[in-house]
Amino acid sequence: MDLSALLQEGLKFHQSGRLEDARACYQRILAVDSKHFDALQLSATLEMQHGEYKSALQLFETALTVKRNYPPIYMNMGLAFKRDGNQQQALICYNEAIRLDAQYSDAYNNRGLLLYELNHHDRAVEDFNQAIRLKSDFAEAYSNRGLALHRLNRFDEAISSYYDAIRIRPRYAAAYKNAGWMLHEQKKFDDALKLYSYALHLNSTDYGAAFHKSITLLQIGDYRYGWELYESRILRKSEDYGQDLGGVPWRTADSVSSLRLLVFAEQGLGDSIQFVRYLPMVVALGANVIFLVQRPLVSLFKSMNLPVTLVAKGDPLPEFDAHCPLMSLPYVFRTTVETIPAQVPYVFADDVKIRFWTSKVGEKGRLKVGLVWNGGFRPNQPEVWSVNERRNIPIALFSEFLQHPGVDFFSLQKGDPAESEIRGKEHEFWSQGNFYNFTDELFDFSDTAALIAALDLVISVDTSTAHLAGALGKPTWILNRYDTCWRWFEDREDSPWYPTVRLFRQDERRDWGVVLSEVRDSLSALLCHETRSVS
């Protein structure tokens, strides 16, 4: 058997997309020579294309027994480990590839991307710079460097790096997309939309560009086109959107009488609270609705008293005919800014729990304000760490501005590390003794809802508790980072989603002290108004 000819045949199949034919050729080679280096490498690459990363790694390991000091094997193993979710092992492999070949520009670029995803942005820039020094026309490295510079708030350098990538490769769709997202965060929305549109012109299947374009459209209030394009998030497949659920996708508001429809929660807890308002509209169509939702929200959503089967994620699902992600419902119902279903409250606290918390915090007396200064930390999602850092406020800064002696403050802060940072140190931050922390007694969102119901006001960063307070119809002040989430629009102090919400926004200085100073003044004004009302 001519193994060289068979390898060439496999390569042709591989390059033309006939992957099973390529696999057959490689397997025939390995059946004759189990240590055939090229067949092992190519087989591993094919396994990676199928998403079989562990199988690919086994093949790469075998290849290393043939040629131990071969840098591309370590680089490919790093990519396989990364895609399999083992970032630390990926980093070890990239380091080894660079140790073996200090001129390996692709390895620097790949390691830089991994460091970027791990939030080591300074080190990522160093790697991208080295990749560019070794290969001056390395368009990917320029674009990736732009991403890291962007996260370091070095905006002028970032946009310059993106445009260098485009100069080298004028039809580089990803560079246009990345530059568009940076311009979006700088609130240059028209320019961002132009770049997204050109990226999609170059690559119509760049669902990341489509998704980012949808976010910009939603933020500027173009809901007609924004919701339609927001469906592209499903094609990105960065989350589970029901591809393996069975049944058929449902996206029409026509009568669905007797249809067993699974609506499933997606993204975060706050998203579920915001968009659960659409379930009554689905029920009104005549569907038999099954709602698959995060377990901490089940008790809360029971308060809506809807004829819906509530199922906690992880529990067995009943049979269903069709399915729909929760956040596709605005698209289904063709929601515009003017038609947002904004009647509040649409979730309710349990009466027994309200009585418990009212007796605990006091029925009368001083103004009672709930506080949240930190969003939930997701240790397994480093890609969202930078957003968390920008939306969170240090507890010391929070307490510095919110020390009003005429107010009783109550922690609504759940989730570590923030919850643990305050426990036992309440008096250290609120020396006047007017800060109370009962969060150990909050076991799910129905408990938090009852405590909120017993308060007068909630002041919170943009997190699920802010959505809960808004859904309960409680006066809520949301402290908004400069690069705000799309749902809060631009240049508004109010929210069409929650009539009782007031927004306090960072300006381009991104200084929380300025925001908290405004909150302090508004709190003083509210207290004066409350005092006058009582007298």
Coordinates of N, CA and C in Angstrom, one line a residue, residues 32 35 120 137 180 248 280 309 317 367 370 410 434 447 504 507 515 524 526:
V32 N -2.0 0.4 9.2 CA -0.8 -0.1 8.7 C 0.4 0.3 9.6
K35 N 2.0 4.7 14.1 CA 2.7 5.9 14.5 C 3.1 6.8 13.3
H120 N -6.2 38.7 31.4 CA -4.8 39.2 31.6 C -4.5 40.1 30.4
D137 N 2.8 41.5 8.9 CA 1.5 41.6 8.2 C 0.5 40.6 8.8
G180 N -16.4 47.7 15.4 CA -17.7 48.2 15.6 C -18.2 48.1 17.1
V248 N -39.9 21.3 17.6 CA -39.6 22.2 16.6 C -39.5 23.6 17.2
P280 N -47.9 35.5 30.2 CA -49.3 35.6 30.0 C -49.8 35.8 28.6
T309 N -46.9 25.1 33.5 CA -46.1 24.1 34.2 C -44.7 24.6 34.4
L317 N -38.2 16.9 32.1 CA -39.2 17.7 31.3 C -40.3 16.8 30.9
L367 N -36.8 56.0 56.7 CA -36.8 55.5 55.4 C -36.0 54.2 55.3
G370 N -33.0 49.3 50.5 CA -32.2 48.1 50.2 C -31.0 48.4 49.2
F410 N -30.5 48.3 54.2 CA -30.6 46.8 54.3 C -29.9 46.2 53.1
N434 N -26.6 52.0 61.2 CA -27.9 52.0 60.5 C -27.9 51.1 59.2
D447 N -37.9 35.0 48.8 CA -37.5 35.6 50.1 C -37.0 37.0 49.9
F504 N -29.4 56.2 37.1 CA -28.3 57.1 37.4 C -27.1 56.6 36.6
D507 N -21.0 59.1 33.4 CA -20.6 59.8 32.1 C -19.3 59.2 31.6
V515 N -21.6 59.4 40.3 CA -22.9 58.8 40.3 C -23.4 58.8 41.7
S524 N -31.3 62.6 49.9 CA -31.6 63.6 50.8 C -32.8 64.3 50.4
L526 N -35.3 63.1 48.7 CA -36.4 62.2 49.0 C -36.8 62.2 50.5

